[in-house]
Amino acid sequence: MKFAYGSSRTGNVTEAVKNISSPAALFFSVASEDMLERTAAEIENAFPGVASIGGVGQTYTDKQFFDAGITVIAMKEDIRVVADVLEQASVMPVKYIRRLENAVKAVGGEKGRTACFDLCSAGADVRAVTTLSDYLCRAGYDLAGGTSNSSSVACNGKVYRDACAFFIFKNLKGKIKSYKENIYVHPQENEKQFMVTEANPKEYRIRTLENMSAEKVYTTELGISRDKITTQTFKNPFGHVCDSDTYIISIKGVEADGSITTFRPANKMDFLTILSMGDYRKVVQDTISRIRNDLGSVSAVLSINCLFRYIMFNDDHYWDSYLAEMSRSFSHAGMVGVGEHYNTQFVNQTMCCLAFE
């Protein structure tokens, strides 16, 4: 697979797509939700019938970063792609599962060479990921994707509220594999796991850990004051321990009753740990090596990077170096999202991607 791309800081679609020809699929982002409907329709008019999905967020292509107007990423050569959408994504996306099944059939789904990349509207992650992964993972197809910074997403020229748009890719020249990158580690000594003893998953609220307020547990363990909690999550997010893996939960806020709100729900009886920042430069190199070792020759990587990762990398003057490291190894493009999806899990503060052999 190969990428081509274009952008317009003023939101001019004609300008953004002027150097794009014969795309198999188009992934686009806009700076604000009020631009989404017009952009989706104009892209469809420019490339009628070409699979397309889009949302709100910043975008990157190799070493370049775009945070204004619109950006269009075209994917072409040696792929077969279908785009469709699961509607009512936060309520009952399974009603639309036939669309996913038909998309897989249309590309000629084949284990190891077929995968899904999705983009859902904010707040729709849990049921969308569960619905997608229930079908995909049982069939042996990987999933990666994330969340638009908007209540709506676009698919094939139309805008859908409370929805999950997706691409089904088939690599005609080799494998496709999903990866996630976690730059946080478990404490090396005396690691503690805390059971969630009271929570409201619908409100993304953790009330108590080990029957103590979530605020008290978090501040006591880290030796910080209440007012530091929402910034401390950049260095010390929660980790949901699940079998042999850990999935990151970012902290959103702290409430008057001592409960902590998050960007990913936790359920009663989940086990959480408080993670620490690892050597993220080494982690990035390890991810690159793992992709190369698994696939050998890599043609392209399509990814979603968490907004919190972008903010932290940028504050540490590493974001440009990160993009350069990735682009030195393979063609790399994607979007900054507000949530990430990896196979069966909805996660935070993570990079998730599809790598194409």
Coordinates of C-alpha atoms in Angstrom, one line a residue:
M1 CA 0.0 0.0 0.0
K2 CA 1.1 3.6 -0.6
F3 CA 0.0 6.9 0.8
A4 CA -0.6 10.2 -1.0
Y5 CA -1.9 13.2 0.8
G6 CA -2.9 16.8 0.5
S7 CA -4.1 19.6 2.8
S8 CA -5.6 23.0 2.9
R9 CA -5.4 25.3 5.9
T10 CA -8.4 27.2 4.6
G11 CA -10.6 24.1 4.2
N12 CA -10.6 24.1 0.4
V13 CA -11.2 20.5 -0.7
T14 CA -10.1 21.2 -4.3
E15 CA -6.8 22.4 -3.1
A16 CA -6.4 19.4 -0.7
V17 CA -7.0 16.7 -3.3
K18 CA -5.3 18.3 -6.3
N19 CA -2.3 15.9 -6.2
I20 CA -4.4 12.8 -5.4
S21 CA -5.2 10.4 -8.2
S22 CA -6.8 7.0 -8.5
P23 CA -7.2 6.4 -4.7
A24 CA -8.6 3.1 -3.4
A25 CA -9.6 4.8 -0.1
L26 CA -9.6 8.3 1.5
F27 CA -9.2 9.1 5.2
F28 CA -9.7 12.7 6.0
S29 CA -9.8 15.0 9.0
V30 CA -11.2 18.5 9.6
A31 CA -10.3 21.1 12.3
S32 CA -13.9 21.5 13.5
E33 CA -17.2 19.6 13.3
D34 CA -19.0 22.3 11.4
M35 CA -16.7 21.5 8.4
L36 CA -17.4 17.8 8.3
E37 CA -20.6 17.6 6.2
R38 CA -19.4 20.0 3.5
T39 CA -16.0 18.3 3.3
A40 CA -17.5 14.8 3.1
A41 CA -19.8 15.7 0.3
E42 CA -17.1 17.5 -1.7
I43 CA -14.7 14.6 -1.4
E44 CA -17.4 12.2 -2.6
N45 CA -18.1 14.5 -5.5
A46 CA -14.4 14.6 -6.4
F47 CA -14.0 10.8 -6.1
P48 CA -17.4 9.2 -6.6
G49 CA -17.7 5.7 -5.2
V50 CA -14.3 5.7 -3.5
A51 CA -14.4 4.4 0.1
S52 CA -14.0 7.3 2.5
I53 CA -14.2 8.0 6.2
G54 CA -13.4 11.1 8.2
G55 CA -13.7 13.0 11.5
V56 CA -12.3 15.8 13.6
G57 CA -8.7 15.9 14.7
Q58 CA -5.1 16.7 13.8
T59 CA -3.4 14.6 11.1
Y60 CA 0.1 13.5 10.3
T61 CA 1.7 12.1 7.2
D62 CA 5.3 11.0 7.5
K63 CA 7.2 14.0 9.0
Q64 CA 4.4 16.6 8.5
F65 CA 1.7 17.5 11.0
F66 CA -1.5 19.3 10.2
D67 CA -3.7 21.0 12.7
A68 CA -5.8 23.4 10.6
G69 CA -8.3 23.2 7.8
I70 CA -8.6 19.8 6.2
T71 CA -6.2 17.0 5.4
V72 CA -6.9 14.1 3.1
I73 CA -4.8 10.9 3.2
A74 CA -5.2 8.7 0.1
M75 CA -4.4 5.0 0.2
K76 CA -3.7 3.2 -3.1
E77 CA -2.0 0.2 -4.8
D78 CA -2.3 -3.5 -3.8
I79 CA -5.3 -3.1 -1.5
R80 CA -9.1 -3.7 -1.8
V81 CA -11.2 -1.5 0.5
V82 CA -14.8 -1.1 1.5
A83 CA -16.1 1.6 3.9
D84 CA -19.4 1.5 5.8
V85 CA -20.8 2.6 9.1
L86 CA -22.4 1.2 12.2
E87 CA -25.2 3.6 13.4
Q88 CA -26.6 4.0 16.9
A89 CA -23.1 3.2 18.0
S90 CA -23.5 4.0 21.7
V91 CA -26.9 2.3 21.9
M92 CA -27.2 -0.7 19.6
P93 CA -24.6 -0.9 16.8
V94 CA -25.2 -4.6 16.4
K95 CA -28.4 -3.7 14.5
Y96 CA -26.0 -2.9 11.6
I97 CA -23.6 -5.8 11.8
R98 CA -24.7 -7.0 8.4
R99 CA -22.9 -4.0 6.9
L100 CA -19.6 -5.2 8.5
E101 CA -20.2 -8.8 7.3
N102 CA -21.0 -7.6 3.8
A103 CA -17.9 -5.4 3.7
V104 CA -15.7 -8.4 4.6
K105 CA -17.3 -10.5 1.9
A106 CA -16.9 -7.7 -0.6
V107 CA -13.1 -7.5 -0.2
G108 CA -12.8 -11.3 -0.1
G109 CA -11.8 -11.6 3.6
E110 CA -8.8 -13.8 4.3
K111 CA -7.2 -14.4 7.7
G112 CA -3.9 -12.5 8.1
R113 CA -4.5 -10.3 5.0
T114 CA -7.8 -8.6 6.1
A115 CA -8.3 -6.0 8.9
C116 CA -10.5 -3.3 10.0
F117 CA -9.7 0.4 10.7
D118 CA -12.4 2.3 12.5
L119 CA -13.2 5.9 13.5
C120 CA -16.1 6.4 15.9
S121 CA -17.9 9.5 17.3
A122 CA -17.0 10.5 20.9
G123 CA -18.8 8.4 23.5
A124 CA -19.5 5.5 21.2
D125 CA -16.4 3.5 21.8
V126 CA -17.5 0.8 24.2
R127 CA -20.3 -0.7 22.2
A128 CA -18.7 0.0 18.8
V129 CA -15.5 -1.9 19.7
T130 CA -17.4 -4.7 21.3
T131 CA -19.6 -5.1 18.2
L132 CA -16.7 -4.9 15.7
S133 CA -14.4 -7.2 17.6
D134 CA -17.0 -9.8 18.4
Y135 CA -17.3 -10.5 14.7
L136 CA -13.7 -9.6 13.5
C137 CA -11.7 -11.4 16.2
R138 CA -13.8 -14.6 15.9
A139 CA -13.1 -14.6 12.2
G140 CA -9.4 -13.9 12.7
Y141 CA -9.3 -10.3 11.5
D142 CA -7.4 -7.6 13.4
L143 CA -8.9 -4.2 14.4
A144 CA -7.3 -0.9 15.1
G145 CA -8.7 2.6 15.2
G146 CA -9.9 5.3 17.4
T147 CA -12.2 8.2 18.3
S148 CA -12.9 11.5 16.5
N149 CA -13.1 14.6 18.5
S150 CA -16.7 15.1 17.5
S151 CA -20.2 13.8 18.0
S152 CA -20.4 12.7 14.3
V153 CA -18.2 11.0 11.7
A154 CA -18.4 10.8 7.9
C155 CA -18.6 7.8 5.7
N156 CA -18.9 7.7 1.9
G157 CA -20.0 11.3 1.6
K158 CA -22.5 11.4 4.4
V159 CA -22.3 12.4 8.0
Y160 CA -23.6 10.2 10.8
R161 CA -24.2 11.2 14.4
D162 CA -23.4 8.6 17.2
A163 CA -21.8 6.3 14.7
C164 CA -18.7 4.2 13.9
A165 CA -17.3 4.5 10.4
F166 CA -14.9 1.8 9.3
F167 CA -12.7 0.5 6.5
I168 CA -12.3 -3.1 5.7
F169 CA -8.9 -3.6 4.1
K170 CA -7.6 -6.6 2.2
N171 CA -3.8 -6.5 1.4
L172 CA -3.4 -8.0 -2.0
K173 CA 0.4 -8.3 -1.6
G174 CA 0.9 -9.6 2.0
K175 CA -0.2 -9.5 5.6
I176 CA -2.0 -6.8 7.7
K177 CA -1.4 -6.8 11.5
S178 CA -2.6 -4.6 14.3
Y179 CA -0.3 -3.2 17.0
K180 CA -0.6 -1.1 20.1
E181 CA 2.1 0.9 21.8
N182 CA 2.1 1.4 25.6
I183 CA 4.7 3.9 26.9
Y184 CA 3.8 3.2 30.5
V185 CA 5.1 0.5 32.8
H186 CA 4.2 -1.1 36.0
P187 CA 6.1 0.0 39.1
Q188 CA 9.0 -2.3 39.6
E189 CA 8.7 -2.8 43.3
N190 CA 5.7 -3.5 45.5
E191 CA 3.2 -3.1 42.7
K192 CA -0.3 -2.6 44.1
Q193 CA -3.5 -3.6 42.4
F194 CA -6.7 -1.9 43.5
M195 CA -10.1 -3.5 43.0
V196 CA -12.8 -1.2 41.8
T197 CA -15.4 -1.5 44.6
E198 CA -17.9 1.0 43.4
A199 CA -18.2 2.5 39.9
N200 CA -20.7 4.0 37.4
P201 CA -19.4 2.8 34.0
K202 CA -22.1 4.8 32.1
E203 CA -20.8 8.0 33.6
Y204 CA -17.1 6.9 33.3
R205 CA -16.8 7.3 37.0
I206 CA -14.7 5.3 39.5
R207 CA -16.1 6.0 43.0
T208 CA -14.1 3.7 45.2
L209 CA -11.0 1.5 45.1
E210 CA -10.7 -1.0 47.9
N211 CA -13.6 0.8 49.5
M212 CA -11.8 4.1 49.7
S213 CA -12.5 7.1 47.5
A214 CA -10.6 6.9 44.2
E215 CA -9.3 10.4 44.9
K216 CA -7.7 9.4 48.2
V217 CA -6.1 6.2 46.8
Y218 CA -4.6 8.1 43.8
T219 CA -3.3 11.1 45.8
T220 CA -2.0 9.0 48.6
E221 CA -0.1 6.6 46.4
L222 CA 1.6 9.4 44.4
G223 CA 1.9 11.9 47.2
I224 CA 0.2 14.6 45.4
S225 CA -2.6 17.1 46.1
R226 CA -6.1 16.9 44.7
D227 CA -5.6 19.7 42.2
K228 CA -2.7 17.8 40.5
I229 CA -4.8 14.8 39.6
T230 CA -5.8 15.8 36.1
T231 CA -2.3 16.7 35.0
Q232 CA -0.7 13.8 36.8
T233 CA -2.5 11.3 34.4
F234 CA 0.1 12.2 31.7
K235 CA 2.7 10.5 33.9
N236 CA 0.6 8.1 36.0
P237 CA -2.6 6.9 34.3
F238 CA -4.6 4.0 35.6
G239 CA -3.9 0.6 34.0
H240 CA -6.7 -2.0 33.8
V241 CA -5.0 -5.3 34.4
C242 CA -6.6 -7.9 32.0
D243 CA -5.0 -11.3 31.8
S244 CA -1.4 -10.8 30.8
D245 CA -1.9 -7.3 29.4
T246 CA -2.7 -3.8 30.7
Y247 CA -4.9 -1.3 29.1
I248 CA -4.6 2.4 29.9
I249 CA -7.3 4.5 31.5
S250 CA -6.8 8.3 31.4
I251 CA -8.2 10.5 34.2
K252 CA -10.6 13.3 33.2
G253 CA -11.5 14.9 36.4
V254 CA -12.2 14.6 40.2
E255 CA -15.6 15.1 41.7
A256 CA -16.7 16.6 45.0
D257 CA -17.5 13.2 46.5
G258 CA -13.9 11.9 45.8
S259 CA -14.8 9.9 42.7
I260 CA -12.6 10.1 39.6
T261 CA -14.0 10.5 36.1
T262 CA -12.1 8.9 33.2
F263 CA -12.0 8.7 29.5
R264 CA -12.6 5.0 29.5
P265 CA -15.1 3.2 31.8
A266 CA -14.0 0.9 34.6
N267 CA -16.4 -1.7 36.0
K268 CA -16.9 -3.0 39.5
M269 CA -14.4 -5.7 40.4
D270 CA -11.9 -4.6 37.7
F271 CA -8.3 -4.5 38.9
L272 CA -6.4 -1.3 38.4
T273 CA -2.9 -0.3 38.9
I274 CA -1.2 3.1 38.8
L275 CA 1.3 3.1 35.9
S276 CA 4.6 5.0 35.6
M277 CA 6.1 6.7 32.6
G278 CA 8.6 4.4 30.7
D279 CA 11.4 5.3 28.4
Y280 CA 9.2 6.2 25.5
R281 CA 12.0 6.7 23.0
K282 CA 13.0 3.1 23.6
V283 CA 9.4 1.9 23.4
V284 CA 9.0 3.6 20.0
Q285 CA 12.1 1.9 18.7
D286 CA 10.9 -1.4 20.1
T287 CA 7.6 -1.0 18.3
I288 CA 9.3 -0.3 15.0
S289 CA 11.5 -3.4 15.5
R290 CA 8.6 -5.6 16.4
I291 CA 6.7 -4.5 13.2
R292 CA 9.7 -5.1 11.0
N293 CA 10.4 -8.5 12.6
D294 CA 6.8 -9.6 12.2
L295 CA 6.3 -8.4 8.7
G296 CA 9.7 -8.0 7.2
S297 CA 9.1 -5.5 4.4
V298 CA 6.5 -2.9 5.6
S299 CA 4.8 -0.8 2.9
A300 CA 2.7 1.4 5.2
V301 CA 1.4 2.0 8.7
L302 CA -1.9 3.7 9.4
S303 CA -2.3 4.8 13.0
I304 CA -4.2 6.7 15.7
N305 CA -2.2 8.5 18.3
C306 CA -3.9 9.6 21.6
L307 CA -4.3 13.4 22.1
F308 CA -2.7 13.0 25.5
R309 CA 0.4 11.4 23.9
Y310 CA 0.6 14.2 21.3
I311 CA 0.4 16.8 24.1
M312 CA 3.0 15.1 26.2
F313 CA 5.4 14.4 23.3
N314 CA 4.9 18.0 22.1
D315 CA 5.6 19.5 25.5
D316 CA 8.7 17.4 25.7
H317 CA 9.8 18.5 22.2
Y318 CA 9.6 14.9 21.0
W319 CA 6.6 14.9 18.7
D320 CA 8.6 16.0 15.6
S321 CA 11.3 13.4 16.4
Y322 CA 8.6 10.8 16.9
L323 CA 7.2 11.4 13.4
A324 CA 10.7 11.4 12.0
E325 CA 11.5 8.0 13.6
M326 CA 8.4 6.4 12.3
S327 CA 8.8 7.8 8.8
R328 CA 12.4 6.6 8.6
S329 CA 11.2 3.1 9.0
F330 CA 8.1 3.0 6.8
S331 CA 5.5 5.3 5.2
H332 CA 3.4 6.4 8.2
A333 CA 0.2 8.4 8.4
G334 CA -2.7 8.8 10.7
M335 CA -4.7 11.0 13.1
V336 CA -4.6 12.3 16.6
G337 CA -7.7 10.9 18.4
V338 CA -9.4 11.1 21.7
G339 CA -9.6 7.3 22.3
E340 CA -7.9 4.3 20.7
H341 CA -9.2 0.8 19.7
Y342 CA -7.1 -2.4 19.6
N343 CA -8.8 -5.7 18.8
T344 CA -11.2 -6.2 21.7
Q345 CA -10.2 -3.2 23.8
F346 CA -11.0 0.5 24.0
V347 CA -7.9 2.2 25.5
N348 CA -6.4 5.7 26.3
Q349 CA -3.0 7.3 26.0
T350 CA -2.0 4.7 23.4
M351 CA -1.0 4.4 19.8
C352 CA -2.8 1.8 17.8
C353 CA -2.1 1.0 14.2
L354 CA -2.5 -1.3 11.2
A355 CA 0.8 -2.3 9.5
F356 CA 0.8 -3.5 5.9
E357 CA 3.4 -5.9 4.6

